[in-house]
Short mmCIF file of C-alpha atoms in Angstrom, two decimals:
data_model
loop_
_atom_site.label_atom_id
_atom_site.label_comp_id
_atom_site.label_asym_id
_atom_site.label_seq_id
_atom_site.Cartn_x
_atom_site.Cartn_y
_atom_site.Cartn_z
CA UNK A 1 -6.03 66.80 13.17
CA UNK A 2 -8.38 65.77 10.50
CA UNK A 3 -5.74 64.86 8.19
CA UNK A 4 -4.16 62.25 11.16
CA UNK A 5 -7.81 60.59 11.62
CA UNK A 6 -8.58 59.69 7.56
CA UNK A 7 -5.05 58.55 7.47
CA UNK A 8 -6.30 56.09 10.16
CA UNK A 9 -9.51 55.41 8.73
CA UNK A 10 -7.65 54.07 5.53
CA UNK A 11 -7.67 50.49 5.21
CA UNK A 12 -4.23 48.67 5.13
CA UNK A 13 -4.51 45.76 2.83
CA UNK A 14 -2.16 42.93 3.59
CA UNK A 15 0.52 42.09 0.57
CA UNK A 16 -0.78 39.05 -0.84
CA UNK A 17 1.79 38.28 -3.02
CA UNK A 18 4.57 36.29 -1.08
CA UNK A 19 1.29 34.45 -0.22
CA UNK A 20 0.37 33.58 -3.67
CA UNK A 21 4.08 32.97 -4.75
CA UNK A 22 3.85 30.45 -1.86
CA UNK A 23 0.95 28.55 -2.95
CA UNK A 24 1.43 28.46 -6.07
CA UNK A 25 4.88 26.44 -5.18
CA UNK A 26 2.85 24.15 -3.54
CA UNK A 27 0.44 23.48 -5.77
CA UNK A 28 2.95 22.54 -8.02
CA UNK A 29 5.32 20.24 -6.05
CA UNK A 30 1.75 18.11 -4.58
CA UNK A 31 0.53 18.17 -8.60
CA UNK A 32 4.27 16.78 -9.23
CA UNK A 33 4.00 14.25 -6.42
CA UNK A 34 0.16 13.30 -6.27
CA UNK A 35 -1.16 9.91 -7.12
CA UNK A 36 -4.14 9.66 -7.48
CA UNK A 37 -4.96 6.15 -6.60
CA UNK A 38 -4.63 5.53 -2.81
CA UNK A 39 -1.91 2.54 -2.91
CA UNK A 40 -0.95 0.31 -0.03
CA UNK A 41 0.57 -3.03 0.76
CA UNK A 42 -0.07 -6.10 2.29
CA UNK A 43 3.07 -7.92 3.87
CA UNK A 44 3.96 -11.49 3.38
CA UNK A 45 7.02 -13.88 3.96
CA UNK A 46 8.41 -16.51 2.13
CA UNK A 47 8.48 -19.67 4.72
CA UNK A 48 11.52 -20.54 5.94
CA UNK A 49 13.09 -23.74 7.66
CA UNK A 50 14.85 -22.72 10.55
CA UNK A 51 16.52 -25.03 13.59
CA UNK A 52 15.94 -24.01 17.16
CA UNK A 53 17.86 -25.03 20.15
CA UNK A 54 15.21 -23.73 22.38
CA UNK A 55 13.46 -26.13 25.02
CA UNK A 56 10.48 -27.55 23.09
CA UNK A 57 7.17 -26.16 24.59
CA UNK A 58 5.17 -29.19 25.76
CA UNK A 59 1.89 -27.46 24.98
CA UNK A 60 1.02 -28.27 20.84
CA UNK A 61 1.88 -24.74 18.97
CA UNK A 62 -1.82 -23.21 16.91
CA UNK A 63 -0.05 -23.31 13.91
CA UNK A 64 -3.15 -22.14 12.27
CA UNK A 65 -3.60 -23.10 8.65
CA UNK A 66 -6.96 -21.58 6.40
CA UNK A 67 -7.16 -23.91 3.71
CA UNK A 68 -9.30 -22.30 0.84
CA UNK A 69 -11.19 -24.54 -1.49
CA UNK A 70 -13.12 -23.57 -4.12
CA UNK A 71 -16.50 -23.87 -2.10
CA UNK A 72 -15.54 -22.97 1.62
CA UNK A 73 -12.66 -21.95 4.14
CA UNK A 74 -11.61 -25.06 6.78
CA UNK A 75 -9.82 -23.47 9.92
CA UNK A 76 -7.17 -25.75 10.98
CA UNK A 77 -5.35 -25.73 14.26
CA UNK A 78 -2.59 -27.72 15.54
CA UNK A 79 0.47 -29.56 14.25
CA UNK A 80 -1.75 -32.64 13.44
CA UNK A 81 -3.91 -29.75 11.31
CA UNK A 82 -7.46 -30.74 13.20
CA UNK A 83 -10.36 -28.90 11.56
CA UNK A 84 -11.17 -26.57 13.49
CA UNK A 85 -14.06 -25.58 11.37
CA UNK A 86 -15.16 -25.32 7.89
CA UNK A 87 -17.46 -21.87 6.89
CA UNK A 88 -19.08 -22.95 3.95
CA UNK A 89 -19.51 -20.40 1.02
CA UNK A 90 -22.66 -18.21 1.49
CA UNK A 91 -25.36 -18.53 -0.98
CA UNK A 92 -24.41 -15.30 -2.97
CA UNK A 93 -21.23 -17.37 -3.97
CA UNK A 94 -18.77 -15.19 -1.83
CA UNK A 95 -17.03 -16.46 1.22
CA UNK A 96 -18.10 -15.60 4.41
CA UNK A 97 -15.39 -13.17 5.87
CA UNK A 98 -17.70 -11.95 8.96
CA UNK A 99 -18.04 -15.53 10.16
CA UNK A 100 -14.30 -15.91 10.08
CA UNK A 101 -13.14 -12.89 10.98
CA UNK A 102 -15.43 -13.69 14.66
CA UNK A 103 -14.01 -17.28 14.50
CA UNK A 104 -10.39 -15.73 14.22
CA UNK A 105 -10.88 -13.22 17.08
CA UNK A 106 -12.28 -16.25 19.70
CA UNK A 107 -8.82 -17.86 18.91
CA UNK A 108 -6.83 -14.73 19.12
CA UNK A 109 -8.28 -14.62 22.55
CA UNK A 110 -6.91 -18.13 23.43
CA UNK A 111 -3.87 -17.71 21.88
CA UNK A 112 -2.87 -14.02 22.52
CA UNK A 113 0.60 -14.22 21.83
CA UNK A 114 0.02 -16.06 18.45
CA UNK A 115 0.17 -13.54 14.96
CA UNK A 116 1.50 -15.73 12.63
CA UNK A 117 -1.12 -17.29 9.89
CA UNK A 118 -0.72 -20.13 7.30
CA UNK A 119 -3.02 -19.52 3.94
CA UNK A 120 -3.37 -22.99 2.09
CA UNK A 121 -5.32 -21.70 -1.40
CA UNK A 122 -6.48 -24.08 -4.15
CA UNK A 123 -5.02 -23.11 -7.74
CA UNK A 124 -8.24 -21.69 -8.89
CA UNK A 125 -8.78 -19.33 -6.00
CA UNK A 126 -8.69 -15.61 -7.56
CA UNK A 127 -6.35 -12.53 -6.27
CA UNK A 128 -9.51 -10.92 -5.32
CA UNK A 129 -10.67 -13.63 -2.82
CA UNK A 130 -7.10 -13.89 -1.53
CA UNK A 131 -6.69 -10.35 -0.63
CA UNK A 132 -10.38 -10.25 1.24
CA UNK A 133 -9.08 -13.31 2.80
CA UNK A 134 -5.76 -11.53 4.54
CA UNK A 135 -7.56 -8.68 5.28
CA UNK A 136 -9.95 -10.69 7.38
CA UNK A 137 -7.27 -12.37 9.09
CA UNK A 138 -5.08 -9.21 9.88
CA UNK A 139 -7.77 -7.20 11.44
CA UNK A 140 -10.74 -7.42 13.78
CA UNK A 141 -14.01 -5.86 12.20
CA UNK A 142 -14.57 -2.57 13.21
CA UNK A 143 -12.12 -2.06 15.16
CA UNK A 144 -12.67 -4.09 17.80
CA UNK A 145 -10.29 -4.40 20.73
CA UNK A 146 -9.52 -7.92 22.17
CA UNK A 147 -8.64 -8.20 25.55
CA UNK A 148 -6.81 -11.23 27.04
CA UNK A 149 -3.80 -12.07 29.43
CA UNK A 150 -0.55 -13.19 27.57
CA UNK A 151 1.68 -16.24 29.03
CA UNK A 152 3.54 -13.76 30.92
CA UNK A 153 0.55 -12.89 32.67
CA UNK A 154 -0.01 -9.44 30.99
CA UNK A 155 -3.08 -7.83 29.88
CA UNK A 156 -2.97 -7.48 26.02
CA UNK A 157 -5.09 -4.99 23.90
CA UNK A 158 -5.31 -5.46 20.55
CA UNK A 159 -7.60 -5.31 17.40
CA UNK A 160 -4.97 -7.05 15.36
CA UNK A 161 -5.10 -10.78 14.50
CA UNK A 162 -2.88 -12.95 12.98
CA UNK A 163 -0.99 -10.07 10.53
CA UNK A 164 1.91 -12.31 10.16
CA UNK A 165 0.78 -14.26 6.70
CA UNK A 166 2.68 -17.03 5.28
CA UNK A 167 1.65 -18.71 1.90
CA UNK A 168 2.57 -22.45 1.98
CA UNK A 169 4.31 -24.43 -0.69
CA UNK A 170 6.53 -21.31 -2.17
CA UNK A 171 10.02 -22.78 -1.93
CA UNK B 1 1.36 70.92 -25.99
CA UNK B 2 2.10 67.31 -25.71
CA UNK B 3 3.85 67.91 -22.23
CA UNK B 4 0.39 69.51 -21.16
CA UNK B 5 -1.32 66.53 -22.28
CA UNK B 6 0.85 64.21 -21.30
CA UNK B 7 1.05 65.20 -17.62
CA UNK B 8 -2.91 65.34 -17.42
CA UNK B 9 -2.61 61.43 -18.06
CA UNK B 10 0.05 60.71 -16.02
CA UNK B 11 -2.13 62.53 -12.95
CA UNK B 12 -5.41 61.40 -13.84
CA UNK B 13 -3.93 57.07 -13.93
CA UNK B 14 -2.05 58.37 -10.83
CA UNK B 15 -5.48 58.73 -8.88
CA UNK B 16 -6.95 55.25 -9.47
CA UNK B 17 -4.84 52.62 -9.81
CA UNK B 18 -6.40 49.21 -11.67
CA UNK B 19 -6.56 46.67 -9.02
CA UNK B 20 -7.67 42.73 -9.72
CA UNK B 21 -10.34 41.19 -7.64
CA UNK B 22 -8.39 38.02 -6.52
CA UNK B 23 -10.92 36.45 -3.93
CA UNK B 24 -12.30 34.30 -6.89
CA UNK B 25 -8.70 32.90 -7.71
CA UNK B 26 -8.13 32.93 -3.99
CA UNK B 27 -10.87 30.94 -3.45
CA UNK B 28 -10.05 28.06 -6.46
CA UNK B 29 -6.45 27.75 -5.04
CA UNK B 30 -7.27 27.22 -1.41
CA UNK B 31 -9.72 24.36 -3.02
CA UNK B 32 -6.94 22.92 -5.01
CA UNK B 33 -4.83 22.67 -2.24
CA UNK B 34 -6.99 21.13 0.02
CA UNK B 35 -7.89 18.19 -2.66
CA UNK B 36 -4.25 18.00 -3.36
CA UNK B 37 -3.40 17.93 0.26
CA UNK B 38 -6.09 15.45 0.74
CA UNK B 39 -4.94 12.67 -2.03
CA UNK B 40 -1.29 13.28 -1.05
CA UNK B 41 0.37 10.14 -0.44
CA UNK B 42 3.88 9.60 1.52
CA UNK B 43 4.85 6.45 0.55
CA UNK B 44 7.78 6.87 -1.63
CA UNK B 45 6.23 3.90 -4.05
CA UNK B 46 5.72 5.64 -7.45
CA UNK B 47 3.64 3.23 -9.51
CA UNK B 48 2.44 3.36 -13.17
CA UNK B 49 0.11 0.68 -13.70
CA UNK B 50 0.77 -1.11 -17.23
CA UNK B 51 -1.50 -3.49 -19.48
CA UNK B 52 -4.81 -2.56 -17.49
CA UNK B 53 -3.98 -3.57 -14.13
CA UNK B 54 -7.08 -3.70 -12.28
CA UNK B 55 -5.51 -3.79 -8.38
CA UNK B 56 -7.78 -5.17 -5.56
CA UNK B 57 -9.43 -3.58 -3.01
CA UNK B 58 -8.32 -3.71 0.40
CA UNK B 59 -8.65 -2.18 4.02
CA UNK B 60 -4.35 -2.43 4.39
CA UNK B 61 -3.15 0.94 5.24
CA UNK B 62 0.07 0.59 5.20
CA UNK B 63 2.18 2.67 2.95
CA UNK B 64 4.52 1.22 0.58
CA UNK B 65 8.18 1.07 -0.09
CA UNK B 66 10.92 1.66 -3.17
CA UNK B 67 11.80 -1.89 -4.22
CA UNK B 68 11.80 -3.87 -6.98
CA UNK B 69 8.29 -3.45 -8.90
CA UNK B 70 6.67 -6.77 -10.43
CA UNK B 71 4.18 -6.19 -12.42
CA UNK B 72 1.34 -9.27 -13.62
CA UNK B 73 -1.76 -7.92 -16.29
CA UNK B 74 -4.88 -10.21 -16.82
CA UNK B 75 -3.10 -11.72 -19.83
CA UNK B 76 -0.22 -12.64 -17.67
CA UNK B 77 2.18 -10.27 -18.83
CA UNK B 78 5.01 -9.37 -16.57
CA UNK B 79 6.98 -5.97 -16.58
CA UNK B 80 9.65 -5.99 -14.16
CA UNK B 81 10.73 -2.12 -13.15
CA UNK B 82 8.31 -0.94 -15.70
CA UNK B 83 10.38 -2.79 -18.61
CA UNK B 84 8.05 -5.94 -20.21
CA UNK B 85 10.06 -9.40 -19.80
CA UNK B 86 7.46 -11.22 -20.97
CA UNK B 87 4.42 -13.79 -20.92
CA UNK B 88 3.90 -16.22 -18.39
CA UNK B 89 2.97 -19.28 -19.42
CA UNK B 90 0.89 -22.24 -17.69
CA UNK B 91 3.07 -24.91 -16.45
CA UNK B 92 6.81 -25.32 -14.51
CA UNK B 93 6.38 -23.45 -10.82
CA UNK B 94 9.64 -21.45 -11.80
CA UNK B 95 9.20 -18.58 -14.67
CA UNK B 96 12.95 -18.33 -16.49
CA UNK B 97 12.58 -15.12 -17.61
CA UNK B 98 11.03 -13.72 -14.56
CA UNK B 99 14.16 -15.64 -12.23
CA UNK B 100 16.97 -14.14 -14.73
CA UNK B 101 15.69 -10.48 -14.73
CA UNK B 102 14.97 -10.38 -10.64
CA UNK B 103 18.53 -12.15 -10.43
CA UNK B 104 20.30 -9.59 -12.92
CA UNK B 105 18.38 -6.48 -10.62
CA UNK B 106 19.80 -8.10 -7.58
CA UNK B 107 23.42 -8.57 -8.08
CA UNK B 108 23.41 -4.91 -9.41
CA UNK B 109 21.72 -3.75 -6.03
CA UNK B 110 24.24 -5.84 -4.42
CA UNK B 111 26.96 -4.44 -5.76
CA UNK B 112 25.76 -0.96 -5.19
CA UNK B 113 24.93 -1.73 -1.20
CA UNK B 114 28.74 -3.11 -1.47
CA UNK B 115 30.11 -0.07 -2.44
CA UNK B 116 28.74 2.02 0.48
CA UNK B 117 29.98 0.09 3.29
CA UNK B 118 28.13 1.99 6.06
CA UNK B 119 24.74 1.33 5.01
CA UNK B 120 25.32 -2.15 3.06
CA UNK B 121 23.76 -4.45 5.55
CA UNK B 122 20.23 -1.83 5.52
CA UNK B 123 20.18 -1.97 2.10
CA UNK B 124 20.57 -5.98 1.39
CA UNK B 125 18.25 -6.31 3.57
CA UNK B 126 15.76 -3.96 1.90
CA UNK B 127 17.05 -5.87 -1.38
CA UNK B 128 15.05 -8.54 -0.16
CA UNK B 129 11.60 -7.09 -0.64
CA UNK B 130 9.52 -7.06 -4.19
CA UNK B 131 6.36 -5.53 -4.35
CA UNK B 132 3.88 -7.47 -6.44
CA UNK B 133 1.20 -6.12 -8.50
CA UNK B 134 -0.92 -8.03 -9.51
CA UNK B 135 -4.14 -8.09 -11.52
CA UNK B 136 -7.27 -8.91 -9.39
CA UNK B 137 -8.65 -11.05 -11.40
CA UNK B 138 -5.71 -13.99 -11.86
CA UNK B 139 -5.72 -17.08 -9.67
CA UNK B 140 -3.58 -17.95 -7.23
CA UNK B 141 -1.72 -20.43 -9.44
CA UNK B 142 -0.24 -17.21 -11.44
CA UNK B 143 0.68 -15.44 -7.39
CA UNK B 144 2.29 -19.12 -6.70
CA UNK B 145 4.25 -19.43 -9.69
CA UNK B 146 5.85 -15.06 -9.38
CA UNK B 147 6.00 -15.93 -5.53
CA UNK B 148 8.12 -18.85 -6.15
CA UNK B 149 10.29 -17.78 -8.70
CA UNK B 150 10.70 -14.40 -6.38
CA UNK B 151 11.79 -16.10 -3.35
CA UNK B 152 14.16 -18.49 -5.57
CA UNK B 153 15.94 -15.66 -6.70
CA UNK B 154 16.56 -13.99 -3.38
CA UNK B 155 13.00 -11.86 -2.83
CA UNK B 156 11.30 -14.01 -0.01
CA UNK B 157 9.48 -10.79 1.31
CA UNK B 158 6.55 -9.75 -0.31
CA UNK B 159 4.75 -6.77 -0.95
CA UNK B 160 1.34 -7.58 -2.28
CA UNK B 161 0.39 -3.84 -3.44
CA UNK B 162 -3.30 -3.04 -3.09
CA UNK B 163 -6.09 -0.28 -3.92
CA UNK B 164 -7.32 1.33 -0.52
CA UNK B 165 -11.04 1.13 0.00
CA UNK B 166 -12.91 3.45 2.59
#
């Protein structure tokens, strides 16, 4: 009887080992496979000339254009390319991507269907600047969701912009 | 004699066998694995940055893909699938070497998407993508001239690769 009860009261351990083996392996194949700068992409197209057959729309297409200059960002809208506006650099030297990136959103909202973005830079204009540039223009700022009715009559949510970047004067 | 001794150690290791306090080691694993787990990445892009590359930061999340790897340092030298081609200098919009070596890679590819008939068209049209890695600190005149001489020689899609920022 007493014999049955300290045979209970003895503690089982669990068998680590296959554990171990286990995460050991794992350990392993994510030291193999880990890099350890977080590395993304940013998508782009080439332009490309295409002829449609499709009934012209009467209404003028965005076709928005950013030209960059060395000392501001002009917004550009239509096929005659009116200025739309032009955000001067702020007085730190950087461009001013908040301004924009609310200037982009109110013409998301009037052009819901639009995602497609034409980026005019200068020669001088650095990597850096261009890549701050498309992030503006492919996102709203935190997150924010647009709301607007497409030409179909549906109700759109989105946070995304114009994500569809084209660099002009490639080919 | 020696069996008497002999048997007294064999019963008196019997009683106590040496056991290893693992929690410590148990406890740097589990650590390991959870910083390992954290900075995993599953993009199948393996880059090794060459000549310095500083890349810039962005908020793009999206992971990238196995293509053709272009590679641009601050003193605008170009490795092309981690092999140098050479130096790009200021001037024509199309860079010779850089058009030859991307058209070389591409009728290769070609040829291989050829040979496996099922999945030929998926991989042209994965052919046509280069990603582009380029030092943050060139101008936009250097990003004209690779995007260019990409696009001439059949890469018009563009993968602009980037350093997350959170």
């Amino acid at each position: 009887m007493q014999k049955s009860f300290s045979k209970l009261n003895r503690k089982t351990k669990p068998n680590l080992i296959p554990i171990m083996d286990a995460v050991f392996i794992f350990i392993f194949f994510l030291l193999m496979s880990a890099q350890f700068i977080d590395i993304y992409e940013i998508n782009s197209d080439a332009p490309a000339v295409v002829t449609i057959d499709k009934k012209i729309d009467k209404k003028d297409p965005l076709n928005l254009v950013l030209e960059i200059t060395k000392d501001s960002i002009i917004i550009k809208t239509g096929l005659s390319e009116k200025t739309h506006f032009e955000l001067n650099k702020k007085t730190d030297g950087k461009y001013d991507l908040e301004k924009l990136n609310k200037m982009l959103a109110e013409i998301k909202l009037k052009n819901i269907d639009e995602d497609a973005v034409i980026l005019r830079p200068i020669s001088t204009v650095s990597y850096a600047d261009i890549v701050k540039i498309m992030d503006t223009t492919r996102e709203t700022s935190h997150n924010q969701i647009l709301t607007a009715r497409n030409k179909k009559g549906e109700l759109i949510k989105t946070t995304s912009l114009f994500n569809k970047i084209i660099f002009e004067t490639i080919i | 004699m020696r069996k008497k001794r002999f048997n007294r150690l064999k019963k008196g290791s019997g009683d106590k066998a040496l056991e290893l306090d693992i929690t410590s080691l148990l406890d740097i694993l589990v650590i390991l694995l959870v910083f390992l787990l954290k900075s995993y990445n599953a993009s199948d892009l393996k880059l090794d940055l060459l000549g310095k590359i500083e890349l810039p930061d962005s908020v793009s999340r999206t992971l990238g893909n196995d293509s053709v790897i272009l590679q641009v340092n601050r003193d605008k030298k170009v490795w092309i699938n981690n092999v140098y081609a050479g130096d790009i200098q200021t001037g024509e919009e199309r860079v010779d070497f850089i058009y030859d070596k991307l058209d070389e890679i591409k009728k290769e590819k070609d040829k291989t998407a050829d040979s496996m008939r099922t999945l030929a068209s998926a991989m042209k049209d994965h052919n046509k993508q280069i990603n582009i890695v380029l030092d943050k600190t060139l101008s936009y005149k250097t990003l004209r001239q690779v995007m260019h001489t990409a696009a001439l020689a059949g890469y018009p899609e563009f993968k602009f690769i980037v350093q997350g920022n959170y």
